[in-house]
Protein backbone atom coordinates (compact mmCIF):
# COMPACT_ATOMS: atom_id res chain seq x y z
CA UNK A 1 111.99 355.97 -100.26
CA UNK A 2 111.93 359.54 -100.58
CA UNK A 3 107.98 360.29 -100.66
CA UNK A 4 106.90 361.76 -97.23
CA UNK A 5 103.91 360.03 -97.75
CA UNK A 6 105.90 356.53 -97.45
CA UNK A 7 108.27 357.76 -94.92
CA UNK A 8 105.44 358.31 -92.43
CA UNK A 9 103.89 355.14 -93.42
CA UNK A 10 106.95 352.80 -92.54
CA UNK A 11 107.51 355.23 -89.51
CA UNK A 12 104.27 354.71 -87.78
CA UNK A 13 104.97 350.56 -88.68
CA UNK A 14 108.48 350.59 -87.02
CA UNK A 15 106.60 352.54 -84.18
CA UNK A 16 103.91 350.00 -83.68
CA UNK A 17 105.70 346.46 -84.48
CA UNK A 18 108.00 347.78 -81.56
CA UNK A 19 105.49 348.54 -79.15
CA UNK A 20 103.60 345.66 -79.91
CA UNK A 21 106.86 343.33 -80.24
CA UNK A 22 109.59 344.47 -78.68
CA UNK A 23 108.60 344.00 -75.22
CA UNK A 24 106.49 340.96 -75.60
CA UNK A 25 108.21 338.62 -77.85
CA UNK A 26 110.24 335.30 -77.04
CA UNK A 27 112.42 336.02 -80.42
CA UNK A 28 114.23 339.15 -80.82
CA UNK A 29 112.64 341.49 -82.87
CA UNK A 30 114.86 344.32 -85.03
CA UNK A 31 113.08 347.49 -86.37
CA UNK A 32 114.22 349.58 -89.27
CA UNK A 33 113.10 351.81 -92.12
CA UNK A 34 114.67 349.77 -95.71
CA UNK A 35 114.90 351.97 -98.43
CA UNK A 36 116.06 351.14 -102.21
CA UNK A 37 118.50 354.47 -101.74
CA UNK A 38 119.03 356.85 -99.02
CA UNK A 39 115.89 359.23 -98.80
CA UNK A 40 118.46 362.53 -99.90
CA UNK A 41 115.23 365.20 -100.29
CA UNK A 42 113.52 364.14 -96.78
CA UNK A 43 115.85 362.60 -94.74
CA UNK A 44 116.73 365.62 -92.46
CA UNK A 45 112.96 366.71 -92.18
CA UNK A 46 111.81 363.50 -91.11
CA UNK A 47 114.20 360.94 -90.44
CA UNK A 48 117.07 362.46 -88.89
CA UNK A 49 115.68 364.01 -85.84
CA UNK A 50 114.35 360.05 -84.88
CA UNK A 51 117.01 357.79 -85.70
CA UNK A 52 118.42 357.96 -82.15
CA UNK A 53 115.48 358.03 -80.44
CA UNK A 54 115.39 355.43 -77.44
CA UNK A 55 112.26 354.47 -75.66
CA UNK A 56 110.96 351.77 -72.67
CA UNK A 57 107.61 351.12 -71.55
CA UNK A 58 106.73 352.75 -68.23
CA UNK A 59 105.36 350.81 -65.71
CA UNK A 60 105.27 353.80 -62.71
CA UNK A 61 101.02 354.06 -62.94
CA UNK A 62 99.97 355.25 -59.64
CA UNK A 63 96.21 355.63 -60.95
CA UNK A 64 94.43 355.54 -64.78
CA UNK A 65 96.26 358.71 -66.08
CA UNK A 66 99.30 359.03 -63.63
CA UNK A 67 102.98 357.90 -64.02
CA UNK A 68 105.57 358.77 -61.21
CA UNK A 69 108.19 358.45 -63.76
CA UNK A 70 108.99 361.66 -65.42
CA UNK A 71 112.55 361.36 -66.59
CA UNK A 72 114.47 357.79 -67.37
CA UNK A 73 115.94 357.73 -63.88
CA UNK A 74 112.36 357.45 -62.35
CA UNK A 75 111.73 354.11 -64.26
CA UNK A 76 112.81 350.98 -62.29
CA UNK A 77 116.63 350.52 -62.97
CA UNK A 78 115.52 347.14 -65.08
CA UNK A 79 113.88 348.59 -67.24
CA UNK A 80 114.40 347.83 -71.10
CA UNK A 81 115.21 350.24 -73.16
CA UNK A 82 114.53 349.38 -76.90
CA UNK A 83 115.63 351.62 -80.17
CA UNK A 84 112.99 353.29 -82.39
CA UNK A 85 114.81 352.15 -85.14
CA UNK A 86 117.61 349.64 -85.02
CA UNK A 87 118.66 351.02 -88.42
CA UNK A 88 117.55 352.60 -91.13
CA UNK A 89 119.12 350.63 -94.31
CA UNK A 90 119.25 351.59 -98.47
CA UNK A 91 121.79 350.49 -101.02
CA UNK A 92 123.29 353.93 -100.72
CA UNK A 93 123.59 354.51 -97.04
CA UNK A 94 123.15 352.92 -93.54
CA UNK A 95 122.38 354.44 -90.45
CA UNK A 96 122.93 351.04 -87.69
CA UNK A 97 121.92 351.11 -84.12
CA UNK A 98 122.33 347.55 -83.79
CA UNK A 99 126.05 345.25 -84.37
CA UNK A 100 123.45 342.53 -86.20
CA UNK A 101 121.92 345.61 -88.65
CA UNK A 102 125.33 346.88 -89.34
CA UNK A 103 127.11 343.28 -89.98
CA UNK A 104 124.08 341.77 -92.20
CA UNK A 105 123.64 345.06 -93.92
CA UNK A 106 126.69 346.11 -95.19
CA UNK A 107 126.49 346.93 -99.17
């Protein structure tokens, strides 16, 4: 997957089946980008900036538009914290966040 318009496509899918799953499901639920081989032309334009990226819902509302939290330490210390992207897999090259991605997935 090395089309931008494909890239954006499966990120705005990982984006959405986690917000949607992550915090709501009874079953674990893994997110990643799968390629067929590593996307070499794009991957620093539009994949390498987000494969870190960490999230959690916030749950500070004070009123319709207002969160107390502004940095992770306002959050309630129990908060989850989920991964964007537990891994972004291809034949070619891995980039795990997660032990299970990195075992199942190794080529």
């Amino acid at each position: 997957m090395d089309r931008t318009d494909d890239i954006k496509k499966g990120l705005y899918q990982v984006l959405k089946i986690g917000a949607a799953s992550k915090p709501k499901s009874t079953y674990t639920v893994k997110t990643a980008l799968i390629f067929n081989i590593h996307a070499v032309r794009h991957y620093t334009d539009y994949l390498q900036d987000l494969q870190d990226v960490v999230w959690a819902l916030d749950t500070t509302k004070v009123k319709d538009d207002e969160f107390r939290a502004k940095t992770v330490r306002d959050l309630p210390e129990e908060t989850p914290i989920y991964n964007l992207f537990d891994g972004l897999i291809s034949f070619t090259k891995n980039y795990p966040r997660d032990a299970w991605i990195k075992s199942t997935f190794e080529f």
